[in-house]
Coordinates of C-alpha atoms and ligand atoms in Angstrom, one line a residue:
M1394 CA 118.8 227.2 115.1
K1395 CA 118.0 223.6 114.7
I1396 CA 120.2 221.0 113.2
I1397 CA 118.1 218.2 111.5
R1398 CA 119.4 214.9 110.1
K1399 CA 116.3 213.0 109.2
I1400 CA 113.9 213.8 106.4
K1401 CA 110.9 212.8 108.5
E1402 CA 111.8 215.2 111.3
L1403 CA 112.3 218.0 108.9
K1404 CA 109.0 217.4 107.3
T1405 CA 107.2 217.5 110.6
H1406 CA 108.6 221.0 111.2
L1407 CA 107.9 222.1 107.6
T1408 CA 104.2 220.9 107.7
K1409 CA 103.7 223.1 110.8
L1410 CA 105.4 226.1 109.1
S1411 CA 103.4 225.8 105.9
K1412 CA 100.1 225.6 107.8
Q1413 CA 101.2 229.0 109.4
G1414 CA 101.7 230.3 105.8
K1415 CA 105.4 230.9 106.3
T1416 CA 107.6 231.5 103.3
I1417 CA 110.7 229.4 103.2
G1418 CA 114.1 230.4 101.7
F1419 CA 116.4 227.5 100.9
V1420 CA 120.2 227.5 100.4
P1421 CA 121.7 224.2 99.3
T1422 CA 125.5 223.8 100.1
M1423 CA 128.1 221.1 100.6
G1424 CA 129.3 222.8 103.7
Y1425 CA 132.7 224.1 104.8
L1426 CA 130.9 227.4 104.7
H1427 CA 132.5 230.7 103.7
E1428 CA 131.3 234.2 103.0
G1429 CA 130.0 233.1 99.6
H1430 CA 127.6 230.7 101.2
L1431 CA 126.8 233.1 104.0
S1432 CA 125.9 235.9 101.5
L1433 CA 123.2 233.5 100.1
I1434 CA 121.9 232.7 103.6
K1435 CA 121.8 236.5 104.3
M1436 CA 119.8 237.1 101.1
A1437 CA 117.4 234.3 102.1
R1438 CA 117.1 235.8 105.6
K1439 CA 116.0 239.2 104.1
E1440 CA 113.4 237.7 101.8
N1441 CA 111.7 234.9 103.7
D1442 CA 110.1 234.0 107.1
I1443 CA 112.1 230.9 107.5
V1444 CA 115.7 230.0 106.3
I1445 CA 116.9 226.5 105.7
A1446 CA 120.5 225.7 104.6
S1447 CA 121.4 222.2 103.7
I1448 CA 124.8 220.7 104.2
F1449 CA 125.4 217.6 102.2
V1450 CA 128.4 216.5 100.3
N1451 CA 126.6 214.8 97.4
P1452 CA 128.5 211.7 96.3
K1453 CA 126.6 211.6 93.0
Q1454 CA 128.1 214.8 91.7
F1455 CA 131.7 213.7 92.1
G1456 CA 133.5 211.6 89.5
P1457 CA 135.4 208.4 90.5
S1458 CA 138.7 210.2 90.5
E1459 CA 137.4 213.4 92.2
D1460 CA 137.7 214.6 95.8
Y1461 CA 134.5 213.3 97.4
K1462 CA 136.4 211.6 100.2
K1463 CA 138.7 214.4 101.0
Y1464 CA 136.2 217.3 100.5
P1465 CA 136.5 219.4 103.7
R1466 CA 133.8 219.0 106.3
D1467 CA 133.4 220.8 109.6
M1468 CA 129.9 220.7 111.0
E1469 CA 130.6 222.5 114.2
R1470 CA 132.1 225.5 112.5
D1471 CA 129.4 225.5 109.8
S1472 CA 126.6 225.5 112.3
K1473 CA 128.1 228.5 114.2
L1474 CA 128.5 230.4 110.9
A1475 CA 125.0 229.6 109.6
E1476 CA 123.5 230.6 112.9
S1477 CA 125.4 233.9 113.0
V1478 CA 123.7 235.0 109.7
G1479 CA 120.3 233.9 110.8
A1480 CA 119.6 230.4 109.5
D1481 CA 116.7 228.8 111.3
Y1482 CA 117.5 225.2 110.3
I1483 CA 120.4 223.2 109.0
F1484 CA 119.4 220.1 107.2
T1485 CA 122.4 217.7 107.1
P1486 CA 121.3 214.2 106.2
T1487 CA 123.7 211.2 105.9
K1488 CA 124.3 209.6 102.5
N1489 CA 122.0 206.7 103.3
E1490 CA 119.2 209.0 104.4
I1491 CA 119.2 210.6 101.0
Y1492 CA 120.1 207.7 98.7
K1493 CA 118.6 204.3 99.3
E1494 CA 120.7 201.4 98.0
D1495 CA 118.4 200.8 95.0
H1496 CA 118.3 204.5 93.9
K1497 CA 117.6 204.5 90.2
T1498 CA 116.2 207.9 89.2
Y1499 CA 118.2 210.8 87.9
V1500 CA 117.5 214.2 86.4
E1501 CA 119.4 215.4 83.3
V1502 CA 119.2 218.8 81.6
E1503 CA 120.4 218.0 78.1
E1504 CA 123.0 219.8 76.2
I1505 CA 123.8 222.6 78.7
D1506 CA 125.0 219.9 81.1
S1507 CA 127.7 218.7 78.7
I1508 CA 129.5 222.0 77.9
M1509 CA 132.0 223.9 80.1
C1510 CA 132.3 222.1 83.4
G1511 CA 130.1 219.3 82.1
A1512 CA 132.7 218.5 79.3
S1513 CA 135.4 217.6 81.8
R1514 CA 133.1 216.4 84.7
S1515 CA 130.9 213.9 83.0
G1516 CA 127.8 213.2 85.0
H1517 CA 128.4 216.1 87.4
F1518 CA 125.3 218.1 86.6
K1519 CA 123.2 214.9 86.6
G1520 CA 124.2 214.4 90.2
V1521 CA 123.6 218.1 91.0
C1522 CA 120.1 218.2 89.4
T1523 CA 119.1 215.0 91.1
I1524 CA 120.1 216.1 94.6
V1525 CA 118.7 219.6 94.1
L1526 CA 115.3 218.2 92.9
K1527 CA 115.3 215.8 95.8
L1528 CA 115.9 218.6 98.3
F1529 CA 113.3 220.8 96.6
N1530 CA 110.8 217.9 97.0
I1531 CA 111.7 217.4 100.7
I1532 CA 111.7 221.1 101.6
N1533 CA 109.3 222.6 99.0
P1534 CA 110.8 226.1 99.6
T1535 CA 109.3 229.4 98.3
R1536 CA 112.7 230.5 97.0
A1537 CA 116.1 228.8 96.5
Y1538 CA 119.4 230.6 96.4
F1539 CA 122.4 229.7 94.2
G1540 CA 125.7 231.5 93.7
K1541 CA 126.8 232.9 90.4
K1542 CA 130.2 231.5 91.0
D1543 CA 128.8 228.3 89.7
Y1544 CA 127.0 230.2 86.9
Q1545 CA 126.4 227.1 84.7
Q1546 CA 124.8 225.4 87.6
L1547 CA 122.5 228.3 88.2
V1548 CA 121.4 228.2 84.5
I1549 CA 120.9 224.5 84.6
I1550 CA 118.8 224.6 87.8
K1551 CA 116.7 227.4 86.3
K1552 CA 116.1 225.3 83.2
M1553 CA 115.2 222.3 85.3
A1554 CA 112.7 224.3 87.2
E1555 CA 111.2 225.7 84.0
D1556 CA 111.0 222.3 82.2
L1557 CA 109.7 220.3 85.2
N1558 CA 107.1 223.0 86.4
I1559 CA 108.9 223.5 89.7
D1560 CA 107.2 226.4 91.3
I1561 CA 110.2 227.8 93.2
D1562 CA 111.9 231.1 92.6
I1563 CA 115.5 230.4 91.7
I1564 CA 117.6 233.3 92.8
G1565 CA 121.3 234.0 91.9
G1566 CA 123.7 235.7 94.3
D1567 CA 126.8 237.6 93.3
I1568 CA 130.3 236.1 93.5
I1569 CA 132.0 236.8 96.8
R1570 CA 135.8 237.3 96.5
E1571 CA 138.9 237.5 98.7
E1572 CA 140.7 240.9 98.9
D1573 CA 143.0 239.9 96.0
N1574 CA 139.9 238.9 94.0
L1575 CA 140.2 235.1 94.2
A1576 CA 136.6 233.8 94.3
L1577 CA 135.8 232.1 97.6
S1578 CA 135.6 228.3 97.4
S1579 CA 135.7 225.5 99.9
R1580 CA 138.4 224.0 97.7
N1581 CA 140.8 227.0 98.2
K1582 CA 141.8 225.2 101.4
Y1583 CA 143.7 222.7 99.3
L1584 CA 146.0 225.4 97.9
S1585 CA 149.6 225.7 99.2
K1586 CA 150.8 229.2 100.1
R1587 CA 152.5 229.6 96.7
E1588 CA 149.6 228.1 94.8
R1589 CA 147.2 230.4 96.7
E1590 CA 149.3 233.5 95.7
N1591 CA 149.2 232.4 92.1
A1592 CA 145.6 231.4 92.0
T1593 CA 144.7 235.1 91.3
V1594 CA 145.9 234.4 87.7
L1595 CA 142.3 233.1 87.0
Y1596 CA 140.6 236.4 87.9
K1597 CA 143.3 238.3 86.0
S1598 CA 142.8 236.2 82.9
L1599 CA 139.0 237.0 83.0
K1600 CA 139.8 240.7 83.5
L1601 CA 142.2 240.6 80.5
A1602 CA 139.5 238.9 78.4
E1603 CA 136.9 241.5 79.5
D1604 CA 139.3 244.4 78.5
L1605 CA 140.0 242.8 75.1
I1606 CA 136.2 242.3 74.4
R1607 CA 135.5 245.9 75.4
D1608 CA 138.3 246.9 72.9
G1609 CA 136.4 245.0 70.2
K1610 CA 138.9 242.1 69.7
A1611 CA 137.6 238.9 68.0
V1612 CA 136.4 236.0 70.2
E1613 CA 139.1 233.6 69.1
K1614 CA 141.8 236.1 69.7
V1615 CA 140.5 237.0 73.1
K1616 CA 140.4 233.3 74.1
K1617 CA 143.9 232.7 72.8
E1618 CA 145.4 235.6 74.6
A1619 CA 143.7 234.7 77.9
Q1620 CA 144.8 231.1 77.5
N1621 CA 148.4 232.1 76.8
F1622 CA 148.3 234.4 79.8
L1623 CA 147.1 231.5 82.0
L1624 CA 149.6 228.9 80.7
K1625 CA 152.5 231.3 81.2
N1626 CA 152.0 230.9 85.0
K1627 CA 153.9 227.7 86.0
Y1628 CA 151.4 227.0 88.8
V1629 CA 148.6 226.5 86.2
K1630 CA 148.9 222.7 85.5
K1631 CA 146.2 222.8 82.8
F1632 CA 143.0 224.5 82.0
D1633 CA 139.7 222.7 81.3
Y1634 CA 138.1 225.5 79.4
F1635 CA 138.2 229.2 78.7
D1636 CA 134.8 230.1 77.2
I1637 CA 133.0 233.2 76.0
R1638 CA 129.2 232.6 75.8
E1639 CA 125.9 234.3 75.6
L1640 CA 124.8 234.9 79.2
Y1641 CA 121.4 233.3 79.3
T1642 CA 121.6 230.5 76.7
L1643 CA 125.3 229.6 77.2
K1644 CA 125.5 229.4 73.4
E1645 CA 129.1 229.9 72.1
I1646 CA 129.8 233.3 70.6
K1647 CA 131.3 232.9 67.2
E1648 CA 131.5 236.4 65.8
K1649 CA 129.3 239.3 66.8
Y1650 CA 129.2 240.0 70.6
P1651 CA 125.7 240.0 72.0
K1652 CA 124.6 242.4 74.7
N1653 CA 125.1 240.1 77.7
I1654 CA 128.2 237.9 77.8
L1655 CA 129.6 235.3 80.1
I1656 CA 133.4 234.7 80.3
A1657 CA 134.0 231.6 82.3
A1658 CA 137.0 229.4 83.0
A1659 CA 138.1 226.3 84.9
I1660 CA 141.8 225.8 85.6
W1661 CA 143.9 223.5 87.7
I1662 CA 146.4 225.1 90.1
G1663 CA 148.4 222.0 91.1
N1664 CA 145.8 219.4 92.1
T1665 CA 143.0 221.9 92.8
R1666 CA 140.4 222.7 90.2
L1667 CA 139.2 226.3 90.4
I1668 CA 136.4 228.0 88.4
D1669 CA 135.4 231.7 88.1
N1670 CA 133.5 233.9 85.7
F1671 CA 132.7 237.4 84.7
I1672 CA 129.4 238.8 83.4
I1673 CA 129.6 241.6 80.9
N1674 CA 126.7 243.8 80.0
R1675 CA 127.5 246.0 77.0
Ligands
LIG927 P1 129.0 224.5 97.3 O1 129.0 224.3 98.8 O2 130.3 224.7 96.7 O3 128.1 223.5 96.6 O4 128.2 225.9 97.1 C1 126.9 226.1 97.6 C2 126.4 227.4 97.0 O5 127.2 228.5 97.3 C3 126.3 227.3 95.5 O6 125.1 227.9 95.0 C4 127.5 228.1 95.1 O7 127.4 228.7 93.8 C5 127.5 229.2 96.2 N1 128.9 229.7 96.3 C6 130.1 229.1 96.4 N2 131.1 229.9 96.4 C7 130.6 231.2 96.2 C8 131.1 232.5 96.1 N3 132.4 232.7 96.2 N4 130.3 233.5 95.9 C9 128.9 233.3 95.9 N5 128.4 232.1 96.0 C10 129.2 231.1 96.1

């Protein structure tokens, strides 16, 4: 496995590979890899000739009061893990390699970028779309892999690809969880022992909502019960949202449940923001 830091060097490799007609699977990450990331690399490994994972903590998707500086980084560990599941290249550029000082161009996917996580993280998805499109343009992969853990991000990237005629297959990978069902996240590292034990409240609230929906309870009632359940736990400092939406459009469900439903939530356990979701097909 090769670790590449410069765009020019990566392009030299890629030009050779595309002349040989190789398919390229791309997995963008911010590093501090866990089984969630590795599951995407494994998927890419199965479906492509060449696998590239990027590791780049993208400053433009963090708000001014967010955790850009303290976001966990461990390149040595990451490269071992990526190699163990068959990555061929890691692309890990510096901030200056990616963003020149006079960077002025951004990509926005309107409306769906300002609901859910976008409502409390203003500008987050603009930063995500901009880096993803830049990486797509640098790498020009055949397929790109994103986790359903960040389900809204997956919908937004698919929409960006559709709207901007990006000819890359965008593929979603299932959420990988710990044994007690907490979704894996690089941010779980921030949790204290007690917080970690209580973090399962998020999964449990989604499960509760799923059961209530299957019982035919009205949307507003389901949300209220799930929120009450969350806020009863003293480790839940606040919640950003608990939403029930149509799976593909992310439109809010007002009354009648459609066939495919997304239940998604973002909560704060102490100073750590956690997200998770359930997909229900009825
Ligand atoms: P991140 O490094 O957090 O930007 O995540 C990189 C990719 O891994 C994104 O597409 C995430 O959705 C995906 N990912 C993160 N956690 C998980 C998980 N627990 N299960 C599946 N995919 C995940």
